[in-house]
Coordinates of C-alpha atoms in Angstrom, one line a residue:
X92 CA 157.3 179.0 120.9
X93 CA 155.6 175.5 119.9
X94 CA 155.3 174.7 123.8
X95 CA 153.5 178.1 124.3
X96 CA 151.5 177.4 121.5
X97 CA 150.6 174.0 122.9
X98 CA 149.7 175.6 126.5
X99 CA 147.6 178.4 124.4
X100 CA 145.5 175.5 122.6
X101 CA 145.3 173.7 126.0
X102 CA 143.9 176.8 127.5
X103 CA 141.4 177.9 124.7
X104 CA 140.0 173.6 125.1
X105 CA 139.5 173.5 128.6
X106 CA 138.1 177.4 128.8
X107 CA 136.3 176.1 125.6
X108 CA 135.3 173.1 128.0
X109 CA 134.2 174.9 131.3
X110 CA 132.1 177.0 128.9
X111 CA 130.0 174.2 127.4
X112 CA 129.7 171.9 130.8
X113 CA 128.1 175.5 132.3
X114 CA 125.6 175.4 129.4
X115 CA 124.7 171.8 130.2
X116 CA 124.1 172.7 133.9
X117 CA 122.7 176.2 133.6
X118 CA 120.2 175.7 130.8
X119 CA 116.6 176.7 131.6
X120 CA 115.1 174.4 128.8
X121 CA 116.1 171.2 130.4
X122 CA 112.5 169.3 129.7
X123 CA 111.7 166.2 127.6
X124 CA 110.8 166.0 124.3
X125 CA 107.3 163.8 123.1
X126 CA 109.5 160.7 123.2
X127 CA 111.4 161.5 126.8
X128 CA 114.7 162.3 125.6
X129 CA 116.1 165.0 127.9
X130 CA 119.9 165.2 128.0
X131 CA 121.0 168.7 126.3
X132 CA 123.5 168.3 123.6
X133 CA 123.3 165.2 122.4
X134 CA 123.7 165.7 118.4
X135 CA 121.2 163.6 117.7
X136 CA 119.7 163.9 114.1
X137 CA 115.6 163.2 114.4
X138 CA 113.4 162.4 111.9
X139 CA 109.8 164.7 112.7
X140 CA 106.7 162.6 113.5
X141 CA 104.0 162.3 111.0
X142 CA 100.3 162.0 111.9
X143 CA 97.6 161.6 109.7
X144 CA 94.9 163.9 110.5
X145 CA 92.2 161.2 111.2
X146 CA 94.6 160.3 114.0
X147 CA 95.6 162.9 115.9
X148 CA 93.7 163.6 118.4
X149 CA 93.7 167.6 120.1
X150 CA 95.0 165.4 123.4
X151 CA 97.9 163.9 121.3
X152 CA 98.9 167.2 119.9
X153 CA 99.2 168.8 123.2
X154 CA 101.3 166.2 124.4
X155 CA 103.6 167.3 121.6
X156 CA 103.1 170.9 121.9
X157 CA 103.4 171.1 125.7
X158 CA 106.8 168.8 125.4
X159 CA 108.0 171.1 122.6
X160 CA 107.9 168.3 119.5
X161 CA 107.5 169.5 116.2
X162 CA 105.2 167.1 113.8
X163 CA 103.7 167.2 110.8
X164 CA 99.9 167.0 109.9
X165 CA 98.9 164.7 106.5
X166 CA 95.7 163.9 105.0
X167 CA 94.1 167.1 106.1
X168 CA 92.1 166.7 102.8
X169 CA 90.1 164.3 104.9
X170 CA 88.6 167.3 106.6
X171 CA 87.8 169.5 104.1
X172 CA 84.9 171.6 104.4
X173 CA 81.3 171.4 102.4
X174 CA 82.3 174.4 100.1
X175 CA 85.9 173.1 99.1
X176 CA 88.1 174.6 102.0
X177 CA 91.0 172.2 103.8
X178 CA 92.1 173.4 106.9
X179 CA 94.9 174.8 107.3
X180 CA 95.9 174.6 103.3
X181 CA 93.9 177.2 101.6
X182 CA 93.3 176.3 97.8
X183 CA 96.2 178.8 96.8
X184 CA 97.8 178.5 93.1
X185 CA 99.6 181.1 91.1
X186 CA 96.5 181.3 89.1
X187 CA 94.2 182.4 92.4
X188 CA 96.8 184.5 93.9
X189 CA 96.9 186.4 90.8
X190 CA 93.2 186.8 90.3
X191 CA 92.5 187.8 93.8
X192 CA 96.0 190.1 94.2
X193 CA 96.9 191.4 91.0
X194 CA 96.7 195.0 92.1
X195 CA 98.6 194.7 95.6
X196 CA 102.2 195.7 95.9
X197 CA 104.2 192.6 97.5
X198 CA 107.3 193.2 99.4
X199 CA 110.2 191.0 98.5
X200 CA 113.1 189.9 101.1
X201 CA 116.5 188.5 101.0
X202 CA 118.0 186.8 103.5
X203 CA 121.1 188.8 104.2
X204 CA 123.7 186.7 106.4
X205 CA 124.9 189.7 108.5
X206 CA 121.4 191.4 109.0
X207 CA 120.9 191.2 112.2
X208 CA 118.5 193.9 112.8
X209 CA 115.9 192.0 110.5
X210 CA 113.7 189.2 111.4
X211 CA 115.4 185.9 110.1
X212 CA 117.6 188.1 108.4
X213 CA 115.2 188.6 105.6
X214 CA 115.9 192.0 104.7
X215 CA 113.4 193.8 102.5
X216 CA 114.9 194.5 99.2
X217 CA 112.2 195.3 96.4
X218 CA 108.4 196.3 96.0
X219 CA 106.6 194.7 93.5
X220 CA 103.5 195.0 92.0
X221 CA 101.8 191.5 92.7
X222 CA 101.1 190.5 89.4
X223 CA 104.4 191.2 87.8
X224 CA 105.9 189.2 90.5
X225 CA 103.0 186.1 89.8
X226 CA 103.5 186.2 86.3
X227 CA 107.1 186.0 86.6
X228 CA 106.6 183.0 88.7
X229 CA 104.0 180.8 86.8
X230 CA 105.8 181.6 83.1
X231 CA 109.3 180.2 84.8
X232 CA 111.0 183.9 84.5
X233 CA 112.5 183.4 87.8
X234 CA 116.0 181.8 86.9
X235 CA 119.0 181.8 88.8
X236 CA 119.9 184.9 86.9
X237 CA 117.0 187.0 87.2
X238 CA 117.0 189.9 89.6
X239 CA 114.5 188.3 91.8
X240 CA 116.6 185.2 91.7
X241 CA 117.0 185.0 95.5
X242 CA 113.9 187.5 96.5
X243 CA 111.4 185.6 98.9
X244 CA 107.7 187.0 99.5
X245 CA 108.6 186.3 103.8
X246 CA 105.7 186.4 106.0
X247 CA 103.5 188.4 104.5
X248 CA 100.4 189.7 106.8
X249 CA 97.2 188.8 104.1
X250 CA 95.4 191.5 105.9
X251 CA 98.2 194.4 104.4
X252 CA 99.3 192.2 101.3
X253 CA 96.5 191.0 99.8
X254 CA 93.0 191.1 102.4
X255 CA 90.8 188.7 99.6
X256 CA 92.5 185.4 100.2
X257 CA 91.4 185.5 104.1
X258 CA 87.9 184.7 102.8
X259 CA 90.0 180.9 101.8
X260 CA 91.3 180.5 105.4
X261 CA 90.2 178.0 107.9
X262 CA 92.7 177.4 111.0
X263 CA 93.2 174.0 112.2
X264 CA 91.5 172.4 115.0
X265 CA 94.6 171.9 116.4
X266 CA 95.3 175.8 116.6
X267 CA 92.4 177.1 116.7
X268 CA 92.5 178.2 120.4
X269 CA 94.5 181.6 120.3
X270 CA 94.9 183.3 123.6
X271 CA 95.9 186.3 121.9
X272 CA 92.2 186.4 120.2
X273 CA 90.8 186.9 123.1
X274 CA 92.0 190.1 124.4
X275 CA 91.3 193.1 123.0
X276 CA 93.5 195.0 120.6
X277 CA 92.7 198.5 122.6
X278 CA 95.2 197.3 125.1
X279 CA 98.2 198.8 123.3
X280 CA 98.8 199.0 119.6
X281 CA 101.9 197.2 119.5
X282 CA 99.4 194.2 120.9
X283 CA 97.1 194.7 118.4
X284 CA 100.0 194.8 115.4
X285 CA 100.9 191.3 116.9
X286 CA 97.5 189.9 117.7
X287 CA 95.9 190.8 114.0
X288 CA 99.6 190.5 112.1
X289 CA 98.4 186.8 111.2
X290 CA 97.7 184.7 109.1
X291 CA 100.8 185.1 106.5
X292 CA 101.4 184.5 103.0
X293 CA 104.8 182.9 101.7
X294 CA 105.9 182.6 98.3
X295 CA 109.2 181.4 97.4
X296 CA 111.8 180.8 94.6
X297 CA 114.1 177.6 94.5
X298 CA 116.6 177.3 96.9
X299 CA 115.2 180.4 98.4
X300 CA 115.6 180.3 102.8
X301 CA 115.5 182.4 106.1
X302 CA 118.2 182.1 108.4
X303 CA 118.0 180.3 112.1
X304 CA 115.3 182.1 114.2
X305 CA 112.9 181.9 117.5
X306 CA 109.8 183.5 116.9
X307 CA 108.4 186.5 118.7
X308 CA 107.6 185.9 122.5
X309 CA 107.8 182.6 122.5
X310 CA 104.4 181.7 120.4
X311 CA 104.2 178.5 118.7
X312 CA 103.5 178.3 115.0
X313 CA 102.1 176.4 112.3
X314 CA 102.7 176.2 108.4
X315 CA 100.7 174.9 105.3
X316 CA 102.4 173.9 102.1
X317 CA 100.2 174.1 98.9
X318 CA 103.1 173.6 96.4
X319 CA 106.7 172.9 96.5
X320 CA 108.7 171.3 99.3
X321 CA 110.4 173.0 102.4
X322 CA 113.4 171.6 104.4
X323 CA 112.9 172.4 107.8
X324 CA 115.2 172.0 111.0
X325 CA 114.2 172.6 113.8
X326 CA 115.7 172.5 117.8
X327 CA 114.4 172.1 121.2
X328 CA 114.1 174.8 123.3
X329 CA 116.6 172.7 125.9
X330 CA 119.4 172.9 123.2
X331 CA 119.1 176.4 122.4
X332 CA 122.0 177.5 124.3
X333 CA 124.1 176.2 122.1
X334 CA 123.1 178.2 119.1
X335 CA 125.4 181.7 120.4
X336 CA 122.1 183.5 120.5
X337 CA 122.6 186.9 120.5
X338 CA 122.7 188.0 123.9
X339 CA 121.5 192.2 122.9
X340 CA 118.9 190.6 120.6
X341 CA 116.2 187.8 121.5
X342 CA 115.7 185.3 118.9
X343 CA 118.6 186.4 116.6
X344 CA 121.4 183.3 115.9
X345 CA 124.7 183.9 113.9
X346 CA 124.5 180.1 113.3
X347 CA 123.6 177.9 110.4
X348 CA 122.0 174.9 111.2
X349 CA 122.5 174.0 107.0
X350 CA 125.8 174.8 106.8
X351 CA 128.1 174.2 110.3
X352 CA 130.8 176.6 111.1
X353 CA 132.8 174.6 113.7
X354 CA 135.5 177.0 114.1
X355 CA 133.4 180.2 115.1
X356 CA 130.1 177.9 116.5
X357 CA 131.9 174.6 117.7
X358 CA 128.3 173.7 119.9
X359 CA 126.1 174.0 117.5
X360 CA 127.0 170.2 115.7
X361 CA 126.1 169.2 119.5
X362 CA 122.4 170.4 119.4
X363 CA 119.9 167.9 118.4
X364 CA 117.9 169.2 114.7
X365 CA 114.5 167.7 114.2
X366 CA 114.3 167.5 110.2
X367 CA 111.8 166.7 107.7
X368 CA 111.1 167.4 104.0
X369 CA 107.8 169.1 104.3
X370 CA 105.6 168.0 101.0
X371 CA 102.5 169.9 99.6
X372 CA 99.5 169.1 101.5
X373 CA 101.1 169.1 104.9
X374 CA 101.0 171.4 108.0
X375 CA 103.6 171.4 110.3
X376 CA 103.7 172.8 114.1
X377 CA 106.9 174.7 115.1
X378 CA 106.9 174.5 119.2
X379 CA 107.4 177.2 121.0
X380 CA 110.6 178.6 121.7
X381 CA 112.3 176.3 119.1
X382 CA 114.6 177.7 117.1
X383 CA 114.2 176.8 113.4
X384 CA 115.6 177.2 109.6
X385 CA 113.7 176.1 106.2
X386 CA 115.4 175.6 102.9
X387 CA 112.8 176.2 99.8
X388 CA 113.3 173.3 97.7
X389 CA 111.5 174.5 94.0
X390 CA 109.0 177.4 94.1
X391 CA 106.8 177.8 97.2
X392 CA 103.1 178.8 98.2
X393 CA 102.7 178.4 101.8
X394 CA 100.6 179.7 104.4
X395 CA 101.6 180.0 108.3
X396 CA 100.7 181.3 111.6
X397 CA 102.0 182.0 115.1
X398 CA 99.7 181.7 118.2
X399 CA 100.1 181.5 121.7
X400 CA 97.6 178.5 123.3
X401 CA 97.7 176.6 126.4
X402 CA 100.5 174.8 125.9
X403 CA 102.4 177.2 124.9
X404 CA 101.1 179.9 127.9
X405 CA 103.4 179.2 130.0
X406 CA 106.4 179.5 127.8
X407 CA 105.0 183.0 126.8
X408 CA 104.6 184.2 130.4
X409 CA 108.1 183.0 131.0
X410 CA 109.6 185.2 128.7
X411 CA 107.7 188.0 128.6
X412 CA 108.4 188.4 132.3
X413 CA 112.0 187.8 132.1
X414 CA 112.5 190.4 129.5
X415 CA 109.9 192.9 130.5
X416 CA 112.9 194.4 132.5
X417 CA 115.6 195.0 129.6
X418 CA 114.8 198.7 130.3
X419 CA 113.0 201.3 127.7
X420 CA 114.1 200.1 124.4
X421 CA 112.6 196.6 125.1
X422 CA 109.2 196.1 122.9
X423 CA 108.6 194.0 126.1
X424 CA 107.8 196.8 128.3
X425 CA 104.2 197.3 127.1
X426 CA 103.5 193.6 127.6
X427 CA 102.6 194.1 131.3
X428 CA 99.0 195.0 130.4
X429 CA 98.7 191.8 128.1
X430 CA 100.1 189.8 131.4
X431 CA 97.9 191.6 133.3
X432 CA 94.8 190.7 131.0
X433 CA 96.0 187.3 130.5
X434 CA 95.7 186.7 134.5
X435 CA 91.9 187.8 134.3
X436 CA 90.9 185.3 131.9
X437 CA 89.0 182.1 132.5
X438 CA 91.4 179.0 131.5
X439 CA 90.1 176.5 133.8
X440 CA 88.9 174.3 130.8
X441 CA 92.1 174.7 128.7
X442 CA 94.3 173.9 131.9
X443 CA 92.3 170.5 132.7
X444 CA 92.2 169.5 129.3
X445 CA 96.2 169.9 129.3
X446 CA 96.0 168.1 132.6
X447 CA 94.3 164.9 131.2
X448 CA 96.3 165.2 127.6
X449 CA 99.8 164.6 129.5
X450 CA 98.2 162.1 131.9
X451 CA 97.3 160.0 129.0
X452 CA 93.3 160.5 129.8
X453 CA 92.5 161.0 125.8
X454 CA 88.8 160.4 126.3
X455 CA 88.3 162.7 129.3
X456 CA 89.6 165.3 127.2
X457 CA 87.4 164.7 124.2
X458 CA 84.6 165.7 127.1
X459 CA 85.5 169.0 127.5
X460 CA 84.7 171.8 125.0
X461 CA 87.9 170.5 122.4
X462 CA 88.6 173.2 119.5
X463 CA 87.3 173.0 116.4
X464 CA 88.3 174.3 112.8
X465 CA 87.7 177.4 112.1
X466 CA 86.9 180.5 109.7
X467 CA 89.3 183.1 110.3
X468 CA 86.4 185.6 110.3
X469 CA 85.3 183.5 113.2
X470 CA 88.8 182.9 114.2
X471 CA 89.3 186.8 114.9
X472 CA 86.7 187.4 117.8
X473 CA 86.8 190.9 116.9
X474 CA 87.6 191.5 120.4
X475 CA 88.2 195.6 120.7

């Protein structure tokens, strides 16, 4: 018996063994990072990169969005605008929100562990009226015993949550260059549910969180913190197979990059994790096609966005075409005219200034027609 058991272990190590070693070879996200490092599953634990905003240049942060590096923005205050507004961190407190929202019904989530059917497994579990819910918040009713003790307002569209507080919202130079802003939403409705879904609205409790995710399509994303901190970790898109994505359902991950399970997810510890503490008055960029995991440290206001831009084109046209095919029930399907439309549009400019950004050529780029910040009403060409 204790020799078969021995063979049995020796056979579940090397099957264990021949599966990982075909993951290192067979990976499609095999690419280097901002700082060259390429080899898939090294472990490593990274610290992300800080920038201060008077310093990071649009050729700089394509070098880190077209390498898939998350970093984080500072000193955004720098560029605030002539009637109060800073890019990217809207001037959002418990007092605003509940003076602009009051009347709206919010939509609380949980994350459920074994949801797999919702997004980041925040599952919606109560409908509150906004200012019951911001009341709660400012007065400190929220305590580890309270009902909404582990509720989460989760990516809230501000057009269907609370319209007023888009008038506050200017997008970051950095991301202001949507592709999906310049089609029109008449091309199918599920496009236009995507396209006009953003920006979002988050507003957590302590030690509130949403489990390990990939964001839809592979669209890149960026977040700013007004109050509170966030834990984020976040992998490169070359490590990904070793997070058992689900293979029925893109983007979904039964792993915890917070709490290992080495028995059930023994590659996951081998996956290198970008982490930072992300402090009020920050923005962060989430790559595309990185999975990520955030940890609310304290009570949260946050805004965030997803956007496909140049960088992350590619990646996007990648995987829509890959999964266009997964047959009737795939939201995918429809995305053949957004390909389509995406192929009649005039990039030249964005694909030469991505050219000179990874070539090192920072001033040609500043020569070319470089975003700038802007008003969402601007923002949203109103392309129909």
């Amino acid at each position: 018996n204790q020799l078969l058991h021995n063979r049995t272990n020796s056979l579940t190590l090397s099957s264990f063994s021949s599966a990982f070693n075909k993951i290192l070879s067979d990976t499609q996200y095999g690419m280097a990072d901002r700082h060259g490092r390429n080899r898939i599953g090294e472990g490593l634990r990274l610290p992300i990169d800080r920038f201060d905003a008077n310093n990071f240049t649009y050729a700089e942060y394509l070098r880190y969005a077209k390498t898939s590096t998350p970093v984080i923005i500072t000193g955004m205050i720098s560029q605030v605008t002539y009637d109060g507004i800073v890019p990217g961190l809207p001037n959002w407190t418990l007092e605003r929100l509940n003076k602009l929202c009051f009347n709206r019904i919010f939509d609380l989530k949980k994350m459920v562990v074994n949801d797999t059917n919702s997004w980041a497994r925040m599952k919606l579990e109560k409908k509150i009226l906004a200012k019951k819910y911001l009341d709660m918040m400012e007065f400190g009713e929220i305590t580890s015993t309270s009902v909404l003790a582990d509720l989460y307002l989760h990516d809230a569209s501000l057009k269907k949550a609370c319209p007023e507080l888009l008038k506050d919202v200017i997008v970051p130079k950095y991301f202001s260059e949507d592709l999906m802003q310049r089609l029109p939403a008449s091309l199918h409705w599920q496009y236009k549910n995507y396209r006009d879904y953003w920006p979002s609205l988050f507003i957590s409790g302590r030690n509130t969180s949403s489990a390990l995710h990939a964001d839809w399509a592979n669209s890149a994303a960026w977040m700013g913190l007004m109050s509170g901190k966030k834990r984020w970790r976040i992998v490169h898109p070359r490590d990904r197979p070793l997070l058992y994505e689900d293979p029925m359902k893109k983007n979904v991950f039964p792993s915890d990059l917070f709490n290992h399970d080495d028995k059930n997810f023994p590659t996951v510890k081998y996956a290198s994790v970008y982490e930072a503490v992300l402090e009020p008055g920050e923005v962060i960029f989430i790559p595309s096609a990185a999975p990520h995991q955030v940890l609310n440290i304290g009570e949260t206001i946050s805004i965030a966005m997803n956007f496909i831009d140049i960088a992350a084109f590619d990646s996007f046209k990648k995987d829509i075409t890959k999964n266009k095919f997964a047959g009737s029930f795939s939201h995918y399907v429809w995305l053949d005219k957004v390909l389509d439309a995406f192929d009649k549009l005039d990039l030249s400019n964005e694909y030469a200034m991505l050219t000179a950004a990874m070539q090192g050529d920072d001033l040609l780029v500043e020569t070319m027609n470089v975003p700038t910040h802007k008003r969402v009403i601007d923002y949203k060409l109103k392309v129909h």
